[in-house]
Amino acid sequence: MIRHLCRLSLPIALALLLALVAPPLHAGVDVADPFTGDGPWMVRAFFVPDADRQEVGRRFDHFSVDRKSGALRLFAADASDLEWLRARGYWLELDEATTAAMREAQRRAATEQTLAGIPGYSCYRTVEESYATADAIVAAHPQLASIVDIGDSWEKVTAGGNPGYDLRVLRLTNSAVPGPKPRFLLHGAIHAREYTTAELALRFAEQLVDGYGSDADATWILDHHEVHLLLQANPDGRKKAEAGSSWRKNTNEAYCGATSTSRGADLNRNFPFQWGCCGGSSGYPATCATDFRGDSPASEPEVQAIRNYLLAIFPDQRGPELTDPAPPDASGLYLDLHSFSELVLWPWGFTSTVAPNGTAFATLGRKFAYFNGYMPEQSIGLYPTDGTTDDFGYGELGVASYAWELGTNFFEDCVTFTSTILPDNLAALRYAAKVARTPYRTPAGPDALSVTPSVSVVAPGDPLAVTATLDDTRYSSAGGVEPSQPIAQAELTLDTPPWAAGAAPIAMSAVDGAFDETVEPATVAVPTAGISEGRHLAFVRGRDSAGNWGAVSATYLTVMDPLTAPTVYGVVRDATSGSPLAATVSVGPFSTTSDAGSGAYSIQVPTGTYALAASALDHASANVAAVTLSSGDSRLQDFSLVPYTAALADDVEGGNLGWAAASPWAITNLQAHSPSHSWTDSPGAGVVYGNNVDTSLVSAIQDLSQASGVHVSFWQRYETEPTFDFCHVEVSGDDGATWTELASYDGTQSTWTQVTLAAPQLDGKAQARIRFRLSTDVSVQRDGCYVDDVVLRAAMAPILSFADGFESGTLSNWDAFGL
């Protein structure tokens, strides 16, 4: 038998060899069985035939398929799930790290409902926090943002239960620029437990509105396109998931029992296009299947709301037959964010037949995958699905519709989200917003990159060049190769985008003298003599030899006559000492730096109305709103910046000094930043933690009622069990009644590191506390967390500071405060 393994792929061959020496686990196995105690578990299931995938996925809603080993990652809730898998002869392996992370989320949700963000995952905002952020965006940017109530959740339309939620779309566009405009709609969390999706959509909204007026691409996107974000597509289910439950569906009590944790309908199988057509969903509510499609097409109020909104904002651009394509210039883009599997998916999901616009779908899919590194493929690639969002958007309306599967976990850790998923997919979302005008056409053309003016400010008539790189190669090669052509043309338009009436393109030239490569630097001299004074948007795009114009990128150009341009000048000083400061002074989008020796600054800007601001290291910023500057004006504006307090910590040499140290927290001389002592939860060095330890070092109340810009600084080192044990840094503004996590650390950090964390939750709070908390899940031998030199810093009136007081006495009256 072994000699025949050479015919198999290496991962499968290795798995078979392991199976020979380690047979599959079965009921009654000895204590070596890793699936002991109560569930849930994250499981890797090997030797699952392709024909079984849908049946397994329907019962367990598998997380992903490892393309190298062929293993399925499954969520097994209890022993009956394990036995079901074992009875079919699948070899099971425990995913220890993910299992521990899920259990930690459930534990923290049960004990820390008051934390900001989802308990244990502070980077993800709750339903209420998402809505509050959307409201804040509208309040701060009323010309750019509005809220559209598109319908209600199941609980809201059902009397006698929980109040439920509105389904609220955050609509972003510059209302001062008339339409019609192409539309990009995306939504997150239609599957409740997929933490990353709603947060990614919200971060994208914040990036666009925060960048308006300073980020040229964000500005033109909001001027000339509409971005619609349904942040929480399944808010009832999301609240279940926020409590640590692996909840997928809505909470409809008519399906699977009113109190079952498996109840509800899969909203992404309930859309009316090809509903229940092709074995891609379950039609039996009593089975509690994760892909139960509801009792009729669009039976669920959440789906009714999304369907009706799609019909309201997108025209029907496709014929009635399955073989009818949308026209190449069809407008609009629809994106459903999911997690996880690292996939970019497009229609169809109910059949392996390529969609009529399949070539264009693959082109844009490979472009998205270039940014996020995911696998681009037709939706049916894993198994058939029917009644889904992307099939509906395209099938009913001809809208270019996609689903992205983000990351590698439902409960994705915050480090992975912020360091990888967020930056990669924000770039992909920005590209999506750019091409929403013609998503079946524009992605085939080259990207315009690094659009840069030779000078940021130019006097009328003075020379100005703009350079850019045109690139026709930026596609993923996973799953297929997208053709690239040489660049044939590049152009710049000023203030008017190239597709609009009145645009006057200026031809760009290849830097090397000829457009004949797939990547070409280009340049153009912009005539400035006839350009009005002020700030202008320069749009650049390129065309390849196949005739495809690519996505536009933009930059700002500022034309200003130094003889007549208004000037803002003054001095920046420390508000306490009167000493001059080196500060950044901003006049709207323009900025300069004050002189360190004198504090003096001077800046010329075009005429207009601006907000003025000054900021300096270790000082609170100062702002002046709505200053109107006319031609020839000279405006004096001095700034006095309140300093942050910066008390240095004494180094624990004098004893406890008032900290509340719940056992085993204590002072140690085994480790220290300076000079010889620190606080630790592991005074014995390498102690064996028990299971489910939760113990804290807590400060007394600090009066920060006059504080602004609060942040906490400390030195730390830690060595804890990765993914099981955590060192948490938390603050409370209400005398410890509720706590907000600023950061948490797990794994190994064996060197002392200084950490500074913003704590705006403590601004203006008269009953502020800080705590350092150890939490554990399993019994391990580790060296624990060490903390030294804690400093609270803020701008105060009157100025107040405190240090940790570890060495020389109680600097502030820290009293005992237990969990």
Short mmCIF file of N, CA and C in Angstrom, two decimals, residues 290-398:
data_model
loop_
_atom_site.label_atom_id
_atom_site.label_comp_id
_atom_site.label_asym_id
_atom_site.label_seq_id
_atom_site.Cartn_x
_atom_site.Cartn_y
_atom_site.Cartn_z
N THR A 290 -27.63 24.92 9.37
CA THR A 290 -27.07 26.28 9.35
C THR A 290 -27.43 27.02 8.08
N ASP A 291 -27.76 26.29 6.99
CA ASP A 291 -28.13 26.96 5.74
C ASP A 291 -29.62 26.80 5.44
N PHE A 292 -30.45 26.71 6.49
CA PHE A 292 -31.89 26.67 6.28
C PHE A 292 -32.34 27.96 5.62
N ARG A 293 -33.10 27.83 4.53
CA ARG A 293 -33.37 28.97 3.65
C ARG A 293 -34.64 29.74 3.98
N GLY A 294 -35.34 29.38 5.06
CA GLY A 294 -36.62 30.01 5.35
C GLY A 294 -37.73 29.28 4.65
N ASP A 295 -38.99 29.62 5.02
CA ASP A 295 -40.11 28.84 4.49
C ASP A 295 -40.62 29.34 3.15
N SER A 296 -40.09 30.47 2.67
CA SER A 296 -40.46 30.97 1.35
C SER A 296 -39.43 32.00 0.92
N PRO A 297 -39.38 32.32 -0.39
CA PRO A 297 -38.41 33.32 -0.85
C PRO A 297 -38.64 34.66 -0.16
N ALA A 298 -37.54 35.25 0.34
CA ALA A 298 -37.58 36.56 1.01
C ALA A 298 -38.60 36.56 2.15
N SER A 299 -38.69 35.46 2.88
CA SER A 299 -39.62 35.40 4.01
C SER A 299 -39.15 36.25 5.19
N GLU A 300 -37.86 36.53 5.25
CA GLU A 300 -37.30 37.19 6.43
C GLU A 300 -37.30 38.71 6.23
N PRO A 301 -37.65 39.47 7.26
CA PRO A 301 -37.72 40.93 7.10
C PRO A 301 -36.39 41.57 6.74
N GLU A 302 -35.29 40.99 7.22
CA GLU A 302 -33.98 41.56 6.87
C GLU A 302 -33.72 41.44 5.37
N VAL A 303 -34.08 40.28 4.79
CA VAL A 303 -33.90 40.08 3.35
C VAL A 303 -34.85 40.97 2.57
N GLN A 304 -36.07 41.12 3.04
CA GLN A 304 -37.00 42.02 2.37
C GLN A 304 -36.44 43.45 2.32
N ALA A 305 -35.84 43.87 3.41
CA ALA A 305 -35.28 45.23 3.45
C ALA A 305 -34.13 45.39 2.46
N ILE A 306 -33.21 44.41 2.45
CA ILE A 306 -32.06 44.50 1.54
C ILE A 306 -32.51 44.39 0.09
N ARG A 307 -33.42 43.44 -0.18
CA ARG A 307 -33.92 43.29 -1.55
C ARG A 307 -34.57 44.59 -2.03
N ASN A 308 -35.43 45.17 -1.23
CA ASN A 308 -36.13 46.38 -1.64
C ASN A 308 -35.16 47.55 -1.84
N TYR A 309 -34.13 47.59 -1.03
CA TYR A 309 -33.16 48.68 -1.19
C TYR A 309 -32.35 48.51 -2.48
N LEU A 310 -31.97 47.27 -2.77
CA LEU A 310 -31.29 47.01 -4.04
C LEU A 310 -32.16 47.43 -5.22
N LEU A 311 -33.44 47.07 -5.18
CA LEU A 311 -34.35 47.44 -6.26
C LEU A 311 -34.53 48.94 -6.36
N ALA A 312 -34.40 49.64 -5.23
CA ALA A 312 -34.61 51.08 -5.23
C ALA A 312 -33.41 51.86 -5.77
N ILE A 313 -32.18 51.36 -5.53
CA ILE A 313 -31.02 52.17 -5.90
C ILE A 313 -30.34 51.73 -7.19
N PHE A 314 -30.62 50.50 -7.64
CA PHE A 314 -30.00 50.01 -8.87
C PHE A 314 -31.07 49.78 -9.94
N PRO A 315 -30.85 50.25 -11.17
CA PRO A 315 -31.78 49.92 -12.26
C PRO A 315 -31.57 48.48 -12.71
N ASP A 316 -32.59 47.94 -13.34
CA ASP A 316 -32.49 46.60 -13.92
C ASP A 316 -31.75 46.72 -15.25
N GLN A 317 -30.56 46.14 -15.33
CA GLN A 317 -29.71 46.29 -16.50
C GLN A 317 -29.47 44.96 -17.22
N ARG A 318 -30.25 43.92 -16.90
CA ARG A 318 -30.03 42.61 -17.50
C ARG A 318 -31.35 42.02 -17.96
N GLY A 319 -31.34 41.27 -19.04
CA GLY A 319 -32.55 40.65 -19.55
C GLY A 319 -33.07 39.55 -18.65
N PRO A 320 -34.22 38.98 -19.00
CA PRO A 320 -34.87 38.01 -18.11
C PRO A 320 -34.28 36.61 -18.16
N GLU A 321 -33.51 36.29 -19.19
CA GLU A 321 -32.97 34.95 -19.32
C GLU A 321 -31.64 34.81 -18.59
N LEU A 322 -31.34 33.60 -18.11
CA LEU A 322 -30.07 33.38 -17.42
C LEU A 322 -28.87 33.67 -18.31
N THR A 323 -29.07 33.54 -19.60
CA THR A 323 -27.96 33.75 -20.54
C THR A 323 -27.82 35.20 -20.98
N ASP A 324 -28.70 36.09 -20.52
CA ASP A 324 -28.63 37.51 -20.90
C ASP A 324 -27.54 38.21 -20.11
N PRO A 325 -26.54 38.82 -20.78
CA PRO A 325 -25.52 39.57 -20.04
C PRO A 325 -25.99 40.98 -19.72
N ALA A 326 -25.41 41.57 -18.70
CA ALA A 326 -25.53 43.01 -18.51
C ALA A 326 -24.65 43.70 -19.54
N PRO A 327 -25.00 44.90 -19.99
CA PRO A 327 -24.17 45.59 -20.98
C PRO A 327 -22.80 45.94 -20.39
N PRO A 328 -21.78 46.06 -21.23
CA PRO A 328 -20.43 46.34 -20.73
C PRO A 328 -20.34 47.63 -19.92
N ASP A 329 -21.23 48.60 -20.22
CA ASP A 329 -21.17 49.87 -19.50
C ASP A 329 -22.17 49.93 -18.35
N ALA A 330 -22.68 48.78 -17.92
CA ALA A 330 -23.60 48.75 -16.78
C ALA A 330 -22.94 49.36 -15.55
N SER A 331 -23.74 50.08 -14.78
CA SER A 331 -23.22 50.81 -13.62
C SER A 331 -23.65 50.14 -12.33
N GLY A 332 -22.86 50.35 -11.29
CA GLY A 332 -23.21 49.88 -9.96
C GLY A 332 -22.42 48.66 -9.53
N LEU A 333 -22.15 48.58 -8.23
CA LEU A 333 -21.38 47.48 -7.66
C LEU A 333 -21.99 47.12 -6.31
N TYR A 334 -22.12 45.81 -6.07
CA TYR A 334 -22.73 45.30 -4.84
C TYR A 334 -21.78 44.27 -4.23
N LEU A 335 -21.49 44.45 -2.92
CA LEU A 335 -20.51 43.60 -2.25
C LEU A 335 -21.06 43.14 -0.91
N ASP A 336 -21.05 41.85 -0.68
CA ASP A 336 -21.46 41.24 0.58
C ASP A 336 -20.20 40.72 1.28
N LEU A 337 -19.88 41.29 2.44
CA LEU A 337 -18.69 40.91 3.18
C LEU A 337 -18.98 39.74 4.11
N HIS A 338 -18.16 38.71 4.03
CA HIS A 338 -18.27 37.53 4.89
C HIS A 338 -16.90 37.21 5.50
N SER A 339 -16.89 36.29 6.42
CA SER A 339 -15.66 35.64 6.84
C SER A 339 -16.02 34.18 7.15
N PHE A 340 -15.15 33.26 6.94
CA PHE A 340 -13.81 33.49 6.46
C PHE A 340 -13.46 32.42 5.45
N SER A 341 -12.38 32.55 4.77
CA SER A 341 -11.82 31.58 3.84
C SER A 341 -10.84 32.24 2.88
N GLU A 342 -10.71 33.56 2.95
CA GLU A 342 -9.81 34.30 2.08
C GLU A 342 -10.16 34.04 0.60
N LEU A 343 -11.39 34.40 0.26
CA LEU A 343 -11.91 34.18 -1.09
C LEU A 343 -12.52 35.47 -1.63
N VAL A 344 -12.44 35.64 -2.95
CA VAL A 344 -13.21 36.63 -3.70
C VAL A 344 -14.13 35.85 -4.62
N LEU A 345 -15.45 35.99 -4.42
CA LEU A 345 -16.42 35.15 -5.11
C LEU A 345 -17.37 36.00 -5.97
N TRP A 346 -17.83 35.41 -7.08
CA TRP A 346 -18.80 36.08 -7.94
C TRP A 346 -19.78 35.03 -8.49
N PRO A 347 -20.93 35.46 -9.05
CA PRO A 347 -21.94 34.52 -9.56
C PRO A 347 -21.38 33.66 -10.70
N TRP A 348 -21.98 32.47 -10.87
CA TRP A 348 -23.11 31.94 -10.12
C TRP A 348 -22.64 31.02 -8.98
N GLY A 349 -23.55 30.90 -7.96
CA GLY A 349 -23.30 29.92 -6.92
C GLY A 349 -24.15 28.69 -7.05
N PHE A 350 -25.26 28.79 -7.82
CA PHE A 350 -26.19 27.66 -7.91
C PHE A 350 -25.86 26.72 -9.06
N THR A 351 -24.95 27.13 -9.95
CA THR A 351 -24.59 26.30 -11.09
C THR A 351 -23.14 26.55 -11.46
N SER A 352 -22.52 25.54 -12.05
CA SER A 352 -21.14 25.70 -12.50
C SER A 352 -21.04 26.41 -13.84
N THR A 353 -22.17 26.65 -14.48
CA THR A 353 -22.17 27.40 -15.73
C THR A 353 -21.62 28.80 -15.49
N VAL A 354 -20.75 29.25 -16.36
CA VAL A 354 -20.17 30.58 -16.22
C VAL A 354 -21.24 31.63 -16.49
N ALA A 355 -21.30 32.66 -15.67
CA ALA A 355 -22.28 33.73 -15.84
C ALA A 355 -22.04 34.46 -17.16
N PRO A 356 -23.08 35.07 -17.75
CA PRO A 356 -22.92 35.76 -19.02
C PRO A 356 -21.82 36.82 -19.00
N ASN A 357 -21.61 37.49 -17.87
CA ASN A 357 -20.53 38.46 -17.72
C ASN A 357 -19.33 37.85 -17.01
N GLY A 358 -19.14 36.54 -17.21
CA GLY A 358 -18.12 35.83 -16.46
C GLY A 358 -16.72 36.34 -16.65
N THR A 359 -16.35 36.73 -17.87
CA THR A 359 -14.99 37.23 -18.11
C THR A 359 -14.74 38.50 -17.33
N ALA A 360 -15.71 39.42 -17.37
CA ALA A 360 -15.56 40.66 -16.62
C ALA A 360 -15.57 40.42 -15.12
N PHE A 361 -16.40 39.46 -14.66
CA PHE A 361 -16.39 39.11 -13.23
C PHE A 361 -15.00 38.64 -12.81
N ALA A 362 -14.38 37.79 -13.62
CA ALA A 362 -13.06 37.27 -13.28
C ALA A 362 -12.02 38.38 -13.27
N THR A 363 -12.11 39.31 -14.20
CA THR A 363 -11.14 40.41 -14.26
C THR A 363 -11.19 41.25 -12.99
N LEU A 364 -12.38 41.68 -12.60
CA LEU A 364 -12.49 42.48 -11.38
C LEU A 364 -12.17 41.64 -10.15
N GLY A 365 -12.56 40.36 -10.15
CA GLY A 365 -12.22 39.50 -9.03
C GLY A 365 -10.72 39.36 -8.85
N ARG A 366 -9.99 39.21 -9.94
CA ARG A 366 -8.53 39.12 -9.85
C ARG A 366 -7.91 40.44 -9.42
N LYS A 367 -8.58 41.55 -9.77
CA LYS A 367 -8.09 42.85 -9.30
C LYS A 367 -8.28 42.96 -7.79
N PHE A 368 -9.46 42.61 -7.27
CA PHE A 368 -9.67 42.62 -5.82
C PHE A 368 -8.64 41.72 -5.13
N ALA A 369 -8.42 40.54 -5.70
CA ALA A 369 -7.50 39.58 -5.08
C ALA A 369 -6.06 40.06 -5.13
N TYR A 370 -5.74 40.94 -6.05
CA TYR A 370 -4.40 41.55 -6.07
C TYR A 370 -4.17 42.31 -4.76
N PHE A 371 -5.19 43.00 -4.29
CA PHE A 371 -5.04 43.81 -3.08
C PHE A 371 -5.06 42.95 -1.81
N ASN A 372 -6.00 42.00 -1.72
CA ASN A 372 -6.13 41.29 -0.45
C ASN A 372 -5.47 39.92 -0.43
N GLY A 373 -4.96 39.46 -1.58
CA GLY A 373 -4.24 38.20 -1.61
C GLY A 373 -5.11 36.97 -1.54
N TYR A 374 -6.42 37.11 -1.74
CA TYR A 374 -7.33 35.99 -1.61
C TYR A 374 -7.44 35.21 -2.93
N MET A 375 -8.12 34.08 -2.87
CA MET A 375 -8.36 33.25 -4.06
C MET A 375 -9.60 33.77 -4.78
N PRO A 376 -9.48 34.19 -6.05
CA PRO A 376 -10.65 34.62 -6.81
C PRO A 376 -11.27 33.45 -7.57
N GLU A 377 -12.58 33.26 -7.43
CA GLU A 377 -13.22 32.15 -8.12
C GLU A 377 -14.73 32.33 -8.15
N GLN A 378 -15.39 31.61 -9.06
CA GLN A 378 -16.84 31.59 -9.10
C GLN A 378 -17.37 31.00 -7.80
N SER A 379 -18.53 31.49 -7.36
CA SER A 379 -19.05 31.15 -6.03
C SER A 379 -19.24 29.67 -5.80
N ILE A 380 -19.54 28.92 -6.84
CA ILE A 380 -19.80 27.50 -6.66
C ILE A 380 -18.54 26.71 -6.38
N GLY A 381 -17.40 27.37 -6.33
CA GLY A 381 -16.12 26.68 -6.19
C GLY A 381 -16.04 25.74 -5.01
N LEU A 382 -16.68 26.08 -3.88
CA LEU A 382 -16.65 25.19 -2.72
C LEU A 382 -17.77 24.16 -2.78
N TYR A 383 -18.99 24.61 -3.00
CA TYR A 383 -20.15 23.74 -3.13
C TYR A 383 -21.31 24.63 -3.59
N PRO A 384 -22.40 24.04 -4.07
CA PRO A 384 -23.52 24.86 -4.57
C PRO A 384 -24.18 25.66 -3.45
N THR A 385 -24.61 26.86 -3.79
CA THR A 385 -25.40 27.71 -2.90
C THR A 385 -26.54 28.30 -3.73
N ASP A 386 -27.68 28.50 -3.11
CA ASP A 386 -28.78 29.15 -3.83
C ASP A 386 -29.48 30.14 -2.90
N GLY A 387 -30.15 31.11 -3.51
CA GLY A 387 -30.81 32.15 -2.73
C GLY A 387 -29.85 33.12 -2.08
N THR A 388 -28.71 33.38 -2.72
CA THR A 388 -27.67 34.20 -2.11
C THR A 388 -27.73 35.65 -2.60
N THR A 389 -27.01 36.51 -1.88
CA THR A 389 -27.02 37.94 -2.18
C THR A 389 -26.42 38.24 -3.55
N ASP A 390 -25.24 37.66 -3.84
CA ASP A 390 -24.58 38.02 -5.08
C ASP A 390 -25.33 37.48 -6.30
N ASP A 391 -25.89 36.28 -6.20
CA ASP A 391 -26.70 35.77 -7.31
C ASP A 391 -27.94 36.63 -7.51
N PHE A 392 -28.53 37.13 -6.44
CA PHE A 392 -29.71 37.99 -6.57
C PHE A 392 -29.33 39.32 -7.22
N GLY A 393 -28.28 39.98 -6.71
CA GLY A 393 -27.91 41.27 -7.25
C GLY A 393 -27.63 41.23 -8.74
N TYR A 394 -26.93 40.18 -9.16
CA TYR A 394 -26.62 40.05 -10.58
C TYR A 394 -27.80 39.47 -11.36
N GLY A 395 -28.41 38.42 -10.81
CA GLY A 395 -29.46 37.73 -11.54
C GLY A 395 -30.69 38.59 -11.77
N GLU A 396 -31.10 39.38 -10.78
CA GLU A 396 -32.28 40.21 -10.92
C GLU A 396 -32.00 41.54 -11.61
N LEU A 397 -30.84 42.11 -11.37
CA LEU A 397 -30.60 43.49 -11.80
C LEU A 397 -29.39 43.66 -12.71
N GLY A 398 -28.55 42.65 -12.83
CA GLY A 398 -27.36 42.80 -13.65
C GLY A 398 -26.26 43.58 -12.98
#
